[in-house]
């Protein structure tokens, strides 16, 4: 085990006179507590109240209160005076009060215990701030500032560095992070670790899911993409940083983890402030929603043994893009892996992800021979989809097509005054043979599509109390956070595919609203698949869930 690098300190409160006291629960591996947990107190009328946030696996009967003070204090409950590290805490949902005295005066401290789900592990990050402060890291929008320390998770301890990640998601109070793991405390040689069973990676991401009070959209979207073979494995965790509770996060390998030493990773991006090489494919519209937003290819990584540089990548991608835009030719098949792109099209179509044309579309090529095709994926950044209600209209596509459960999504991106293209997926969709493969894959993987609803229930059962604890901490009160400005009641669409959302201030209703969208979206696909299929594209029949047979006629 690695030693805790420094005590986890809470915001101090004045207990009496000039004496300050900090209270926390110390790491106790035998009690299932993998790190120190601090308590942040608020004062009211001379008394103090604080909330203790604990992971679900912690045994509250074997966790005890410790304190640090700048003078001599006594901590008592009733007639009992407690030694440091022996004062009991309340079980989940309960409270306990203590009197803290310095001999001259005293104050009452009440501590309420909240606890996450037993099936969600606690992840504890301990940063040595002599090597870089947390405030400096959180204040760096470019994510150049890292902190260094140790991490405890699922019974193991590691050396790691942490830094911020994301663009718009970084602007939220609940921030996302990237982690890199190392073999030793000199933070020199990187180490592959397995935070999600069956996956080893040196770099991992902690996704905050701040725009999604259900906390489930990223998880079920990634699970669906992963079942198709283009996603990322993931796992929920409750996270503490130097003892301070940060909330519930989704752990995934960093999204470029599939990069090959002989290939490269690209992202169709809408930010121009990247330090990585960028270029605009010929004929792709520069969006210009606001300063800094564009529609470009970013070269995220080039393998150490790749026989190509950024300029060569640009030339090759432009040739592929030119072939894609030639709708009367199948030359584009020389460049792309059709199945991975068809699966990505399906993921975007079903989820109606906000990043529908100019953001977060990853692709990679694992070599540079004629046989190495451009692969779509891995799919990621799916927190703002599945009927999202964030009222931010995309250029060239109205809000209703984005948030309703009916209609074809990728193809609904509007026309512009020019003949420039907006979306890679939309341009691929103009090839009938490509769309035929999209429909074939949908029917080959129908169980994966219809498992989306069941997975909501399964993941909600996993998340449970951890989601409630997260939403209480971050004050997700009302249907959405106040900056989303959604009024109630809410009915979206008409007819068989109308959505009827509950107005809510509790997590279970957030989950119910998500199920309402996914179930209705799947009904639309089932009812309308044949209508959308290109005439004469495919034939045969496909077995569906429950033994039904969908006949595909030429």
XYZ file of C-alpha atoms in Angstrom:
554
model
C 0.000 0.000 0.000
C 1.124 3.550 -0.630
C 1.115 5.936 2.282
C -1.295 8.852 2.190
C 0.795 11.792 0.986
C -0.861 14.384 3.208
C -3.894 14.684 5.490
C -7.206 15.435 3.799
C -8.211 18.764 5.278
C -11.692 20.246 5.413
C -12.548 23.936 5.431
C -11.911 24.842 9.042
C -14.448 26.444 11.348
C -13.776 28.279 14.573
C -14.921 26.096 17.449
C -14.171 28.536 20.233
C -12.085 31.639 20.795
C -8.967 31.398 18.621
C -9.024 27.595 18.313
C -9.675 26.113 14.873
C -10.537 22.469 14.310
C -10.656 20.307 11.211
C -12.622 17.059 11.307
C -12.269 14.050 9.016
C -12.541 10.262 8.912
C -9.178 8.615 8.334
C -8.502 5.889 5.808
C -9.450 2.468 7.149
C -8.882 -0.364 4.694
C -10.421 -3.003 6.945
C -13.601 -0.907 7.102
C -13.653 -0.490 3.318
C -12.583 3.155 3.341
C -9.725 3.594 0.857
C -8.817 7.170 1.770
C -9.327 10.047 4.180
C -12.685 11.841 3.933
C -13.016 15.435 5.102
C -16.076 17.238 6.433
C -16.957 20.731 5.304
C -18.821 22.607 8.038
C -21.186 25.554 7.775
C -21.942 27.785 10.735
C -25.377 28.849 11.925
C -26.037 30.674 15.169
C -22.857 29.485 16.823
C -23.343 25.851 15.824
C -21.822 23.957 12.924
C -23.291 21.391 10.573
C -21.499 19.269 8.009
C -22.073 16.292 5.737
C -19.834 13.259 5.616
C -19.883 11.618 2.157
C -18.789 7.972 2.164
C -18.501 5.234 -0.474
C -21.065 2.481 -0.334
C -18.556 -0.206 0.670
C -17.523 1.636 3.848
C -18.580 0.026 7.148
C -19.867 3.039 9.056
C -19.768 1.139 12.369
C -15.963 0.894 12.033
C -15.305 4.444 10.795
C -14.387 7.053 13.404
C -13.977 10.784 13.606
C -10.503 12.309 13.774
C -9.518 15.959 14.086
C -6.682 18.424 13.815
C -6.699 21.611 15.880
C -4.344 24.477 16.587
C -4.941 24.208 20.329
C -6.123 21.813 23.020
C -9.733 20.766 22.517
C -12.054 18.133 23.875
C -14.698 16.403 21.761
C -17.585 14.986 23.742
C -20.946 13.393 23.194
C -23.194 13.293 26.243
C -20.996 12.343 29.189
C -18.322 10.688 27.021
C -15.093 12.453 26.080
C -13.581 10.858 22.990
C -9.962 10.338 22.146
C -8.893 11.527 18.692
C -9.878 8.880 16.134
C -12.452 7.127 18.342
C -15.633 9.244 17.987
C -18.262 7.197 16.107
C -20.126 8.455 13.060
C -23.787 7.926 12.227
C -24.991 5.245 9.820
C -26.116 6.336 6.357
C -28.973 8.833 6.577
C -28.356 9.560 10.254
C -26.698 12.361 12.197
C -24.533 12.616 15.262
C -23.662 15.712 17.329
C -20.575 16.517 19.373
C -19.573 19.356 21.619
C -16.139 20.801 20.922
C -14.583 22.815 23.719
C -11.277 24.550 24.335
C -11.952 25.113 28.017
C -13.107 28.690 27.604
C -16.078 28.150 25.303
C -17.705 25.410 23.276
C -19.677 24.814 20.075
C -21.975 22.096 18.755
C -20.952 20.138 15.650
C -23.604 18.025 13.881
C -22.449 15.565 11.227
C -24.866 13.883 8.795
C -23.716 10.756 6.961
C -24.538 10.161 3.311
C -23.380 6.990 1.624
C -23.183 5.801 -1.973
C -24.187 2.516 -3.550
C -22.443 -0.680 -2.353
C -21.863 -1.612 -6.005
C -20.001 1.635 -6.801
C -16.395 1.676 -5.589
C -14.798 4.706 -3.985
C -11.832 6.190 -5.863
C -9.459 8.240 -3.689
C -6.873 10.596 -5.186
C -4.209 12.041 -2.907
C -2.218 14.903 -4.415
C 1.107 16.174 -3.083
C 0.516 19.909 -3.552
C 4.200 20.677 -3.121
C 4.474 19.359 -6.702
C 1.599 21.469 -8.051
C -1.604 22.722 -6.499
C -5.143 21.596 -7.168
C -6.279 25.205 -7.567
C -3.659 25.787 -10.292
C -4.794 22.642 -12.105
C -8.462 23.606 -11.860
C -7.668 27.117 -13.050
C -5.906 25.949 -16.225
C -8.407 25.804 -19.096
C -5.681 24.543 -21.453
C -5.023 21.517 -19.192
C -1.253 21.965 -19.206
C -1.034 21.811 -15.390
C -0.791 18.413 -13.720
C -0.835 17.342 -10.089
C 1.020 14.275 -8.833
C 0.333 11.760 -6.101
C -1.322 8.431 -5.433
C -4.673 6.808 -6.132
C -6.527 4.101 -4.251
C -9.253 2.135 -6.017
C -10.793 -1.297 -5.749
C -8.229 -2.524 -3.207
C -5.128 -1.340 -5.116
C -2.864 1.712 -4.842
C -1.062 3.428 -7.702
C 1.170 6.387 -8.494
C -0.524 8.782 -10.883
C -0.817 12.293 -12.261
C -4.082 14.126 -12.815
C -5.061 17.072 -15.003
C -8.194 18.616 -16.411
C -9.897 17.541 -19.620
C -12.694 18.731 -21.883
C -13.803 22.000 -23.453
C -17.397 22.946 -22.644
C -17.541 20.295 -19.899
C -14.578 21.953 -18.174
C -16.635 25.114 -17.667
C -18.930 23.335 -15.185
C -18.364 23.355 -11.418
C -18.060 19.564 -11.439
C -14.952 19.109 -13.540
C -13.761 16.111 -15.579
C -10.167 14.847 -15.384
C -7.571 12.667 -17.103
C -5.322 10.296 -15.174
C -1.910 8.870 -16.128
C -0.367 6.012 -14.143
C 3.304 5.378 -13.313
C 5.458 2.562 -11.997
C 7.215 4.612 -9.319
C 6.978 7.869 -7.399
C 9.487 9.520 -9.743
C 6.616 9.668 -12.297
C 8.942 8.635 -15.100
C 7.883 5.333 -16.657
C 4.166 4.892 -17.321
C 2.229 1.866 -16.111
C -0.777 0.098 -17.639
C -3.482 -0.515 -15.055
C -6.924 -2.112 -15.170
C -9.556 0.147 -13.623
C -12.252 -1.606 -15.667
C -12.125 -5.394 -15.827
C -10.523 -6.731 -18.987
C -8.988 -3.419 -20.095
C -5.416 -2.265 -19.503
C -4.455 1.333 -20.247
C -1.909 3.876 -19.074
C -4.289 6.812 -19.394
C -7.841 6.984 -18.059
C -10.607 9.587 -17.960
C -13.033 10.572 -15.230
C -16.202 11.806 -16.949
C -18.256 14.158 -14.778
C -21.620 13.849 -16.619
C -22.528 17.285 -15.315
C -25.116 18.012 -18.039
C -27.014 14.796 -17.280
C -28.744 14.533 -13.869
C -29.560 10.881 -14.583
C -25.785 10.250 -14.875
C -26.667 7.363 -17.217
C -26.508 8.684 -20.787
C -22.767 8.275 -21.259
C -22.832 4.822 -19.706
C -25.673 3.323 -21.736
C -24.458 5.036 -24.926
C -20.913 3.729 -24.467
C -22.225 0.268 -23.589
C -24.270 0.229 -26.792
C -21.307 1.388 -28.903
C -19.073 -1.079 -27.099
C -21.464 -3.919 -27.906
C -21.219 -2.885 -31.554
C -17.425 -2.998 -31.267
C -16.663 0.733 -31.496
C -17.118 1.892 -27.901
C -15.218 2.218 -24.660
C -15.570 0.043 -21.561
C -16.654 2.039 -18.533
C -17.419 1.852 -14.845
C -18.957 4.147 -12.239
C -16.937 5.395 -9.262
C -17.484 7.839 -6.425
C -14.454 10.149 -6.305
C -12.595 12.004 -3.549
C -9.673 14.397 -4.122
C -7.499 15.043 -1.063
C -10.436 14.011 1.075
C -12.964 16.277 -0.623
C -15.928 14.542 -2.217
C -16.211 15.401 -5.941
C -19.255 13.296 -6.869
C -19.998 10.311 -9.061
C -17.900 9.836 -12.217
C -17.722 7.413 -15.110
C -14.284 5.843 -15.608
C -13.183 5.041 -19.162
C -9.841 4.521 -20.878
C -8.693 7.792 -22.450
C -10.401 7.981 -25.819
C -7.225 7.538 -27.908
C -6.139 4.332 -26.186
C -6.558 2.241 -29.350
C -3.862 4.154 -31.246
C -1.356 1.936 -33.054
C 2.400 2.532 -33.085
C 2.277 2.462 -36.893
C -0.896 4.532 -37.312
C -2.576 7.724 -36.191
C -5.654 9.036 -34.388
C -7.814 11.894 -35.703
C -10.761 13.845 -34.360
C -13.325 15.816 -36.297
C -13.376 18.770 -33.926
C -15.038 22.139 -33.536
C -12.295 23.930 -31.636
C -9.419 25.805 -33.231
C -7.368 26.279 -30.066
C -5.766 22.849 -30.141
C -1.993 22.637 -29.923
C -2.160 19.513 -32.097
C -1.918 19.882 -35.895
C -5.240 20.756 -37.545
C -6.498 21.093 -41.098
C -9.782 21.666 -42.923
C -10.664 19.067 -45.544
C -11.434 20.606 -48.910
C -15.108 21.523 -49.204
C -15.908 21.143 -45.490
C -17.754 24.169 -44.129
C -16.086 26.251 -41.428
C -18.998 26.512 -39.047
C -18.148 29.692 -37.179
C -20.857 29.391 -34.519
C -18.795 31.755 -32.403
C -15.138 32.608 -31.944
C -13.087 29.459 -31.714
C -15.632 27.075 -33.252
C -14.777 25.475 -36.567
C -15.058 22.170 -38.397
C -11.617 20.694 -38.665
C -9.588 17.534 -38.403
C -7.222 17.430 -35.443
C -4.271 15.030 -35.557
C -4.503 13.713 -31.994
C -1.600 11.306 -32.148
C 0.880 9.748 -34.576
C 2.462 6.425 -33.667
C 6.172 6.381 -32.941
C 6.777 3.956 -35.810
C 4.320 5.479 -38.289
C 5.783 6.206 -41.716
C 3.734 9.395 -42.130
C 3.715 12.938 -40.760
C 0.925 15.487 -40.223
C 1.216 16.824 -43.776
C 1.048 13.337 -45.226
C -2.012 12.603 -43.090
C -3.698 15.744 -44.407
C -3.061 14.724 -48.009
C -4.369 11.188 -47.432
C -7.499 12.381 -45.565
C -8.263 14.916 -48.306
C -8.113 12.116 -50.870
C -10.478 10.010 -48.734
C -12.835 12.976 -48.250
C -12.885 13.680 -51.996
C -13.846 10.071 -52.640
C -16.603 10.228 -50.011
C -18.102 13.276 -51.719
C -18.244 11.494 -55.068
C -21.667 9.921 -54.587
C -21.686 8.096 -57.933
C -18.542 6.114 -57.183
C -17.519 3.457 -54.682
C -13.908 4.689 -54.643
C -14.461 5.759 -51.014
C -14.373 2.070 -50.062
C -10.607 2.152 -50.708
C -10.225 4.507 -47.771
C -12.758 3.715 -45.042
C -13.719 0.685 -43.022
C -17.403 0.540 -43.911
C -18.586 -1.500 -40.935
C -17.068 0.788 -38.277
C -18.450 3.898 -39.985
C -21.867 2.284 -40.420
C -21.879 1.440 -36.709
C -20.915 5.022 -35.833
C -23.727 6.279 -38.061
C -26.117 4.003 -36.185
C -24.879 5.175 -32.774
C -25.312 8.826 -33.769
C -28.725 8.140 -35.325
C -30.195 6.273 -32.364
C -28.745 8.491 -29.646
C -29.215 11.810 -31.478
C -25.983 12.999 -29.926
C -25.443 16.749 -29.690
C -22.065 16.333 -31.401
C -23.827 15.400 -34.613
C -21.478 16.828 -37.163
C -18.505 18.808 -35.969
C -17.342 17.559 -32.614
C -16.055 14.509 -30.798
C -16.007 12.227 -33.857
C -12.903 10.094 -33.442
C -11.272 7.994 -36.146
C -8.027 6.079 -36.454
C -5.868 4.294 -38.980
C -3.648 1.555 -37.611
C -1.085 1.569 -40.423
C -0.300 3.250 -43.719
C -0.447 0.392 -46.220
C -3.159 0.139 -48.876
C -4.940 -2.402 -46.698
C -5.150 -0.042 -43.702
C -8.552 1.653 -43.753
C -9.764 4.660 -41.755
C -11.751 3.289 -38.827
C -14.501 5.179 -37.021
C -14.266 5.242 -33.243
C -14.087 4.778 -30.477
C -17.453 6.443 -29.859
C -17.437 8.716 -26.843
C -18.828 11.974 -25.382
C -22.432 10.758 -25.215
C -23.590 12.739 -22.182
C -25.637 15.194 -24.245
C -27.954 12.923 -26.229
C -30.924 10.548 -25.821
C -33.480 13.350 -25.830
C -31.336 15.941 -24.103
C -33.131 19.155 -23.112
C -30.230 21.559 -23.055
C -31.648 24.439 -25.127
C -28.697 25.141 -27.361
C -29.569 25.068 -31.034
C -27.058 23.711 -33.506
C -26.519 25.618 -36.688
C -28.395 24.138 -39.644
C -30.524 21.809 -37.497
C -33.487 22.855 -35.360
C -33.940 21.970 -31.707
C -36.965 19.690 -32.103
C -35.240 17.183 -34.440
C -32.478 16.919 -31.839
C -34.635 16.195 -28.782
C -37.672 14.357 -30.171
C -37.813 10.571 -30.327
C -38.972 10.374 -33.933
C -37.414 11.291 -37.243
C -34.109 10.539 -38.958
C -31.410 12.605 -37.332
C -28.108 12.588 -39.222
C -29.838 13.344 -42.497
C -31.796 16.264 -40.950
C -28.772 18.552 -40.774
C -29.904 21.443 -42.955
C -28.608 22.857 -46.204
C -26.469 25.966 -46.352
C -26.274 28.742 -48.874
C -23.095 27.167 -50.231
C -22.434 23.730 -51.635
C -20.004 22.944 -48.822
C -20.463 19.819 -46.728
C -21.251 19.868 -43.011
C -20.960 16.304 -41.779
C -18.811 13.289 -42.568
C -21.609 10.917 -41.578
C -24.198 12.761 -43.628
C -21.948 12.652 -46.687
C -21.402 8.918 -46.226
C -25.173 8.537 -45.930
C -25.570 9.787 -49.498
C -24.076 6.509 -50.720
C -26.871 3.926 -51.065
C -24.520 1.007 -50.525
C -23.265 2.574 -47.296
C -26.804 3.064 -45.965
C -27.654 -0.494 -46.953
C -24.857 -1.629 -44.643
C -26.193 0.625 -41.847
C -29.578 -1.115 -42.076
C -27.973 -4.543 -42.258
C -25.931 -3.872 -39.127
C -29.010 -2.576 -37.310
C -30.802 -5.833 -38.051
C -27.726 -7.914 -37.231
C -27.499 -6.199 -33.839
C -31.164 -5.662 -32.985
C -30.705 -7.171 -29.526
C -28.079 -4.544 -28.729
C -30.465 -1.756 -29.713
C -33.372 -3.139 -27.736
C -31.140 -3.870 -24.745
C -30.737 -0.122 -24.276
C -33.897 0.103 -22.159
C -32.965 -2.911 -20.054
C -29.503 -1.486 -19.534
C -31.017 1.700 -18.096
C -32.675 -0.403 -15.390
C -29.499 -2.432 -14.828
C -27.258 0.617 -14.498
C -29.779 2.488 -12.363
C -29.717 -0.463 -9.959
C -25.916 -0.187 -9.834
C -25.863 3.583 -9.401
C -28.730 4.045 -6.937
C -27.588 5.760 -3.753
C -24.419 7.106 -5.431
C -26.536 9.091 -7.885
C -28.716 10.404 -5.065
C -25.594 11.455 -3.145
C -24.068 13.122 -6.216
C -27.233 15.051 -7.068
C -27.708 16.222 -3.482
C -24.102 17.436 -3.330
C -24.340 19.290 -6.667
C -27.889 20.494 -6.001
C -29.616 19.034 -9.043
C -33.001 20.330 -7.880
C -35.806 20.714 -10.401
C -36.051 19.014 -13.778
C -32.678 20.359 -14.838
C -30.094 22.687 -13.384
C -31.295 26.272 -13.429
C -29.094 27.356 -16.342
C -31.011 24.981 -18.624
C -34.199 27.065 -18.324
C -36.668 24.264 -19.011
C -40.282 24.937 -18.063
C -42.892 22.342 -17.182
C -45.013 20.435 -18.025
C -43.065 18.899 -20.875
C -44.489 17.083 -23.874
C -42.306 16.777 -26.957
C -43.627 15.635 -30.318
C -47.046 14.318 -31.267
C -48.700 11.025 -32.059
C -47.235 7.600 -31.381
C -43.743 8.971 -30.703
C -44.647 11.831 -28.366
C -42.511 12.103 -25.240
C -44.220 12.841 -21.942
C -41.627 13.750 -19.362
C -42.302 14.079 -15.659
C -41.538 17.377 -13.994
C -39.267 16.250 -11.237
C -36.770 17.002 -8.555
C -35.673 13.437 -7.879
C -33.247 11.122 -9.585
C -35.647 8.231 -10.199
C -37.744 10.533 -12.397
C -34.647 11.551 -14.358
C -34.149 7.845 -15.021
C -37.818 7.414 -15.935
C -37.622 10.273 -18.431
C -34.556 8.708 -20.035
C -36.428 5.389 -20.353
C -39.347 7.254 -21.912
C -37.042 8.609 -24.618
C -35.114 5.410 -25.341
C -38.214 3.224 -25.423
C -39.999 5.626 -27.780
C -36.923 5.976 -29.991
C -36.660 2.206 -30.305
C -40.337 2.023 -31.241
C -39.704 4.555 -34.003
C -36.847 2.442 -35.371
C -38.902 -0.727 -35.270
C -41.877 0.902 -36.992
C -39.987 2.855 -39.632
C -36.895 0.883 -40.558
C -38.297 -0.524 -43.806
C -39.564 2.867 -44.900
C -36.096 4.338 -44.615
C -34.283 1.542 -46.441
C -33.078 2.313 -49.971
C -35.250 0.460 -52.462
C -33.677 -2.794 -53.573
C -30.770 -2.475 -51.165
C -30.973 -5.719 -49.191
C -33.185 -8.767 -48.907
C -33.733 -11.687 -46.628
C -35.007 -11.826 -43.088
C -33.525 -11.130 -39.670
C -34.440 -12.631 -36.313
C -35.420 -10.049 -33.712
C -35.594 -10.176 -29.937
C -38.489 -12.324 -28.758
C -38.516 -14.520 -31.836
C -40.130 -12.004 -34.181
C -38.901 -11.960 -37.752
C -38.416 -8.755 -39.672
C -38.703 -9.430 -43.400
C -36.445 -7.371 -45.620
C -37.716 -7.272 -49.162
C -35.826 -6.123 -52.238
